[in-house]
Short mmCIF file of C-alpha atoms in Angstrom, two decimals:
data_model
loop_
_atom_site.label_atom_id
_atom_site.label_comp_id
_atom_site.label_asym_id
_atom_site.label_seq_id
_atom_site.Cartn_x
_atom_site.Cartn_y
_atom_site.Cartn_z
CA PHE A 25 -181.62 -67.14 220.44
CA SER A 26 -181.99 -68.66 223.90
CA PRO A 27 -183.04 -70.89 225.46
CA TYR A 28 -180.83 -73.43 223.71
CA PHE A 29 -181.64 -77.10 223.33
CA GLY A 30 -178.56 -79.31 223.18
CA CYS A 31 -177.65 -82.79 222.00
CA PRO A 32 -174.25 -84.27 222.93
CA THR A 33 -174.17 -86.61 219.91
CA GLY A 34 -175.98 -84.85 217.06
CA GLY A 35 -173.05 -83.53 214.98
CA ARG A 36 -170.89 -85.14 212.32
CA ILE A 37 -168.14 -84.47 209.81
CA SER A 38 -168.58 -85.83 206.29
CA ARG A 39 -166.28 -86.48 203.36
CA ILE A 40 -167.67 -85.63 199.92
CA ASP A 41 -166.47 -87.36 196.77
CA PRO A 42 -165.69 -84.51 194.32
CA LEU A 43 -166.80 -86.49 191.27
CA SER A 44 -169.92 -88.31 192.40
CA GLY A 45 -170.98 -85.99 195.21
CA SER A 46 -171.53 -88.99 197.47
CA ARG A 47 -171.22 -88.42 201.23
CA VAL A 48 -169.40 -90.61 203.76
CA THR A 49 -169.37 -90.02 207.52
CA VAL A 50 -165.86 -89.46 208.88
CA VAL A 51 -166.85 -88.96 212.52
CA ASP A 52 -170.14 -88.45 214.33
CA ASN A 53 -171.37 -88.11 217.91
CA LEU A 54 -170.22 -84.49 218.13
CA PRO A 55 -172.27 -82.03 220.20
CA THR A 56 -174.89 -79.77 218.62
CA SER A 57 -177.48 -77.27 219.82
CA VAL A 58 -180.33 -75.20 218.46
CA GLY A 59 -181.56 -71.82 219.64
CA THR A 60 -185.09 -70.49 219.74
CA ASN A 61 -186.74 -67.35 218.40
CA LEU A 62 -188.95 -65.11 220.50
CA ASP A 63 -192.01 -66.99 219.26
CA GLY A 64 -190.54 -70.33 220.35
CA THR A 65 -189.64 -71.60 216.87
CA LYS A 66 -186.21 -73.01 216.09
CA ALA A 67 -183.49 -70.50 215.26
CA ASP A 68 -179.85 -71.20 214.38
CA PHE A 69 -178.19 -74.61 214.65
CA PHE A 70 -174.69 -74.89 216.14
CA GLY A 71 -172.17 -77.73 216.08
CA PRO A 72 -168.94 -78.60 214.24
CA ALA A 73 -168.07 -75.23 212.72
CA ASP A 74 -164.84 -75.67 210.73
CA VAL A 75 -162.27 -78.32 209.93
CA GLY A 76 -158.59 -78.38 208.99
CA PHE A 77 -155.60 -80.69 208.65
CA ILE A 78 -152.12 -80.71 210.15
CA GLY A 79 -150.35 -83.41 208.16
CA ASN A 80 -152.86 -86.22 207.78
CA THR A 81 -154.60 -85.50 211.09
CA LEU A 82 -158.04 -83.91 211.01
CA TYR A 83 -159.07 -81.26 213.54
CA VAL A 84 -162.46 -79.65 214.11
CA LEU A 85 -163.46 -76.32 215.61
CA GLN A 86 -166.47 -77.12 217.76
CA SER A 87 -169.25 -74.63 218.46
CA GLY A 88 -172.63 -75.14 220.08
CA ALA A 89 -171.38 -77.01 223.15
CA GLY A 90 -171.12 -76.15 226.83
CA CYS A 91 -173.61 -75.27 229.57
CA GLY A 92 -174.84 -72.15 227.79
CA HIS A 93 -175.89 -74.25 224.78
CA GLY A 94 -177.52 -77.02 226.80
CA VAL A 95 -174.61 -79.47 226.42
CA PRO A 96 -172.86 -79.40 229.84
CA SER A 97 -171.04 -82.67 229.14
CA SER A 98 -168.91 -81.07 226.41
CA THR A 99 -167.20 -77.78 225.58
CA ASN A 100 -166.44 -75.58 222.61
CA GLY A 101 -162.87 -75.96 221.41
CA ILE A 102 -160.43 -77.64 219.05
CA TYR A 103 -160.77 -81.42 218.85
CA ARG A 104 -158.46 -83.96 217.21
CA ILE A 105 -160.20 -86.65 215.19
CA ASN A 106 -158.53 -89.97 215.94
CA THR A 107 -158.04 -92.82 213.48
CA ASN A 108 -160.67 -94.94 215.25
CA GLY A 109 -163.32 -92.25 214.76
CA SER A 110 -163.21 -90.90 218.30
CA HIS A 111 -162.35 -87.30 219.13
CA THR A 112 -160.02 -85.78 221.72
CA LEU A 113 -160.18 -82.24 223.11
CA ILE A 114 -157.00 -80.27 222.33
CA ALA A 115 -157.98 -76.81 223.60
CA ASP A 116 -160.96 -75.67 225.70
CA LEU A 117 -162.16 -72.46 224.01
CA GLY A 118 -165.43 -72.42 225.94
CA THR A 119 -163.76 -71.94 229.31
CA TRP A 120 -161.34 -69.43 227.77
CA SER A 121 -164.25 -67.39 226.39
CA VAL A 122 -165.93 -67.20 229.79
CA ALA A 123 -162.70 -65.80 231.26
CA HIS A 124 -161.94 -63.46 228.33
CA PRO A 125 -165.10 -61.70 227.10
CA GLY A 126 -164.61 -59.14 224.34
CA ALA A 127 -164.30 -55.47 225.22
CA ASN A 128 -167.54 -54.52 223.47
CA ASN A 129 -170.17 -57.23 223.68
CA GLU A 130 -173.76 -56.91 222.52
CA PRO A 131 -176.01 -58.38 225.27
CA ASP A 132 -178.55 -59.72 222.77
CA ASP A 133 -175.78 -61.66 220.97
CA TYR A 134 -173.70 -62.66 223.97
CA THR A 135 -173.07 -66.33 224.75
CA PRO A 136 -170.53 -66.88 227.57
CA GLU A 137 -168.78 -69.85 225.92
CA GLY A 138 -168.85 -68.26 222.48
CA ASN A 139 -170.14 -69.33 219.08
CA TRP A 140 -166.81 -70.05 217.41
CA TYR A 141 -167.22 -69.87 213.63
CA SER A 142 -164.03 -70.31 211.60
CA MET A 143 -160.35 -71.14 211.87
CA ALA A 144 -157.14 -71.08 209.85
CA ILE A 145 -154.02 -73.19 210.30
CA ALA A 146 -150.55 -71.64 210.07
CA GLU A 147 -147.21 -73.19 211.05
CA ASN A 148 -148.88 -76.00 213.00
CA ASN A 149 -150.99 -73.61 215.05
CA PHE A 150 -154.72 -72.93 214.90
CA TYR A 151 -156.17 -69.44 214.65
CA ALA A 152 -159.84 -69.25 215.57
CA LEU A 153 -162.43 -66.50 215.33
CA GLU A 154 -165.39 -65.89 217.65
CA PRO A 155 -168.00 -63.53 216.14
CA ASN A 156 -169.98 -62.30 219.12
CA HIS A 157 -167.10 -61.67 221.52
CA GLY A 158 -164.91 -60.41 218.68
CA ASN A 159 -161.94 -62.51 219.78
CA PHE A 160 -159.22 -63.78 217.44
CA VAL A 161 -156.95 -66.30 219.15
CA LYS A 162 -153.94 -68.54 218.53
CA ILE A 163 -154.13 -72.15 219.74
CA GLY A 164 -151.14 -74.46 219.99
CA LEU A 165 -151.14 -78.23 219.70
CA ASP A 166 -150.25 -78.24 223.40
CA GLY A 167 -153.62 -76.65 224.18
CA SER A 168 -152.29 -73.17 224.85
CA ILE A 169 -154.60 -70.27 223.93
CA ARG A 170 -153.39 -66.71 223.36
CA GLU A 171 -155.39 -63.71 222.20
CA VAL A 172 -154.02 -62.25 218.96
CA VAL A 173 -156.39 -59.28 218.98
CA ASP A 174 -159.76 -58.34 220.46
CA ILE A 175 -161.44 -57.00 217.32
CA SER A 176 -164.32 -55.56 219.32
CA ALA A 177 -161.96 -53.28 221.25
CA SER A 178 -161.37 -51.05 218.21
CA GLU A 179 -164.28 -51.92 215.91
CA GLY A 180 -167.16 -52.58 218.29
CA HIS A 181 -169.74 -55.32 217.70
CA ILE A 182 -169.09 -55.98 213.99
CA VAL A 183 -169.43 -59.81 214.23
CA PRO A 184 -166.17 -61.05 212.61
CA THR A 185 -166.89 -64.40 210.98
CA ALA A 186 -164.39 -65.35 208.27
CA VAL A 187 -160.62 -65.84 208.39
CA ALA A 188 -158.04 -66.76 205.75
CA TYR A 189 -154.24 -66.97 205.93
CA LYS A 190 -151.52 -65.99 203.50
CA GLY A 191 -148.52 -64.68 205.41
CA ASN A 192 -150.93 -62.44 207.30
CA PHE A 193 -154.50 -63.14 208.33
CA PHE A 194 -157.51 -61.69 206.54
CA VAL A 195 -160.76 -61.36 208.46
CA GLY A 196 -164.24 -60.40 207.24
CA ASN A 197 -167.28 -59.46 209.28
CA VAL A 198 -170.97 -60.19 208.80
CA GLY A 199 -172.19 -57.09 210.64
CA VAL A 200 -175.57 -56.73 212.33
CA PHE A 201 -179.13 -56.81 211.01
CA PRO A 202 -180.59 -55.16 209.04
CA ILE A 203 -177.75 -55.70 206.55
CA THR A 204 -176.27 -52.37 205.49
CA GLY A 205 -173.63 -53.38 202.93
CA ILE A 206 -170.71 -51.96 204.92
CA SER A 207 -168.94 -55.17 205.92
CA SER A 208 -165.17 -55.00 205.63
CA VAL A 209 -162.02 -57.05 205.15
CA PHE A 210 -159.18 -56.52 207.62
CA LYS A 211 -155.53 -57.57 207.51
CA ILE A 212 -154.20 -58.82 210.84
CA THR A 213 -150.50 -59.52 211.31
CA PRO A 214 -149.40 -62.49 213.45
CA SER A 215 -148.45 -59.96 216.15
CA GLY A 216 -152.00 -58.56 216.22
CA ASN A 217 -151.75 -55.33 214.25
CA MET A 218 -155.02 -54.79 212.39
CA LYS A 219 -155.81 -52.63 209.34
CA LYS A 220 -158.95 -52.33 207.22
CA ILE A 221 -158.07 -53.02 203.58
CA ALA A 222 -161.47 -53.07 201.85
CA THR A 223 -165.08 -52.24 202.67
CA GLY A 224 -168.51 -52.00 201.05
CA PHE A 225 -169.25 -55.73 201.24
CA SER A 226 -172.44 -57.38 202.44
CA ALA A 227 -172.61 -59.89 205.32
CA ILE A 228 -169.24 -61.64 204.84
CA VAL A 229 -169.18 -65.30 205.90
CA GLY A 230 -166.16 -66.66 203.99
CA LEU A 231 -162.73 -65.62 202.71
CA VAL A 232 -160.11 -67.31 200.54
CA ALA A 233 -156.68 -65.87 199.71
CA ASP A 234 -155.16 -67.46 196.59
CA LYS A 235 -151.54 -67.89 195.47
CA ASN A 236 -151.68 -64.65 193.47
CA SER A 237 -152.71 -62.57 196.53
CA ASN A 238 -156.29 -62.20 195.33
CA ILE A 239 -158.95 -62.46 198.03
CA TYR A 240 -162.33 -64.08 197.36
CA VAL A 241 -165.14 -62.77 199.54
CA LEU A 242 -168.30 -64.80 200.20
CA GLU A 243 -171.34 -62.66 201.00
CA MET A 244 -174.29 -64.38 202.67
CA THR A 245 -176.87 -61.89 201.35
CA ALA A 246 -176.40 -58.84 199.09
CA ASN A 247 -178.80 -55.98 198.34
CA ASN A 248 -181.31 -57.15 200.94
CA PRO A 249 -181.76 -56.06 204.57
CA TYR A 250 -182.23 -59.61 205.88
CA PRO A 251 -181.03 -63.10 204.83
CA THR A 252 -182.61 -63.91 201.47
CA PRO A 253 -182.37 -67.10 199.36
CA GLY A 254 -180.60 -66.53 196.05
CA ALA A 255 -178.95 -63.31 197.26
CA GLY A 256 -175.57 -64.77 198.18
CA ARG A 257 -172.56 -64.00 196.01
CA ILE A 258 -168.77 -64.15 195.70
CA ARG A 259 -166.67 -61.09 194.90
CA LYS A 260 -162.95 -60.90 194.28
CA ILE A 261 -160.50 -58.33 195.62
CA ASN A 262 -157.69 -58.29 193.09
CA ALA A 263 -154.09 -57.84 194.17
CA ASN A 264 -154.24 -54.26 192.82
CA GLY A 265 -157.21 -53.46 195.08
CA THR A 266 -159.98 -53.47 192.48
CA VAL A 267 -163.12 -55.51 193.15
CA GLU A 268 -165.04 -57.66 190.68
CA ASP A 269 -168.04 -59.97 190.84
CA VAL A 270 -167.43 -63.71 190.49
CA ILE A 271 -170.87 -65.29 190.91
CA SER A 272 -174.28 -64.46 192.37
CA GLY A 273 -177.48 -66.37 193.11
CA LEU A 274 -176.16 -68.45 196.02
CA ASN A 275 -178.60 -69.72 198.64
CA PHE A 276 -177.69 -68.91 202.26
CA PRO A 277 -173.96 -69.65 201.89
CA THR A 278 -172.04 -70.00 205.16
CA ALA A 279 -168.45 -70.97 204.28
CA MET A 280 -166.01 -71.30 201.39
CA ALA A 281 -162.74 -73.08 200.64
CA MET A 282 -160.46 -73.45 197.63
CA GLY A 283 -159.91 -77.01 196.49
CA PRO A 284 -156.67 -78.50 195.15
CA ASP A 285 -158.16 -78.07 191.67
CA GLY A 286 -158.07 -74.27 192.08
CA ASN A 287 -161.85 -73.94 192.24
CA LEU A 288 -164.03 -72.67 195.07
CA TYR A 289 -166.35 -74.88 197.09
CA VAL A 290 -169.20 -73.24 198.97
CA SER A 291 -171.55 -74.62 201.60
CA GLY A 292 -175.05 -73.52 200.69
CA TRP A 293 -178.38 -73.62 202.54
CA GLY A 294 -176.31 -73.31 205.71
CA PHE A 295 -179.38 -72.25 207.64
CA GLY A 296 -183.10 -72.29 206.97
CA PRO A 297 -184.66 -75.33 205.30
CA PRO A 298 -183.65 -77.19 203.25
CA LEU A 299 -180.34 -77.64 205.09
CA GLY A 300 -177.08 -78.66 203.47
CA GLU A 301 -175.65 -78.21 199.98
CA LEU A 302 -172.14 -78.12 198.51
CA VAL A 303 -171.57 -75.98 195.40
CA LYS A 304 -168.52 -75.94 193.15
CA VAL A 305 -167.64 -72.58 191.56
CA THR A 306 -165.28 -73.04 188.63
CA LEU A 307 -162.74 -70.22 188.30
CA ASN A 308 -161.09 -69.09 185.09
CA ASN A 309 -157.54 -68.92 186.45
#
């Protein structure tokens, strides 16, 4: 997707009112970048990739920054969002990525500073996932970074994208194109032991583990070889291992979370115009 064109102030985090759907900016002036296709047209956009709270403090996992993305004034990493709307770097994941490339990188997908995609928070630590290097790391509030497991070392270039936490970590991968429908869900212990627990999914981009040990799997595109509008869906891995469909017809979903109301919230139209949509999926719990 190179060359990249970067902007040090193009990203923002928004708060959405669950009743009215109105949007309010929480913080802006975060770095963003956009890649280019072989024909020179715009490809993927990168920027603030995931958010999470420790107490009442908001943190963001930043992607799309650093020299490799055309934003040399900033870096990929975990940032704390301060009460005055500014942001402070907690951990420099871009520099760490340069020094710790995955064991099995795909040259066409390789970005030295990484394209960090998702994170989970457990016991006041951050756990972040980088798809193209295949790294899964633990980040402390003191800025320390430790590799939990290099997924690429055992699985190759499977592009792990989604992570959820419930005692152990659950990771899903998007795979490569064309989409083959063999994406999997892995269980990773805090010590780094990894085991495949389910497979046969299609381009996984989001996971949620609920209180009953069910796992909801967000698939970006199903039954198509390339990303297709209306082909996204959610499937559920029940605690007994069976799999059932929850909803289909989603448009380019890219992430999913469970709200305090017990329903799922999905970001739709995450790439390809029109950009940006939030969808509520009501569950019959």
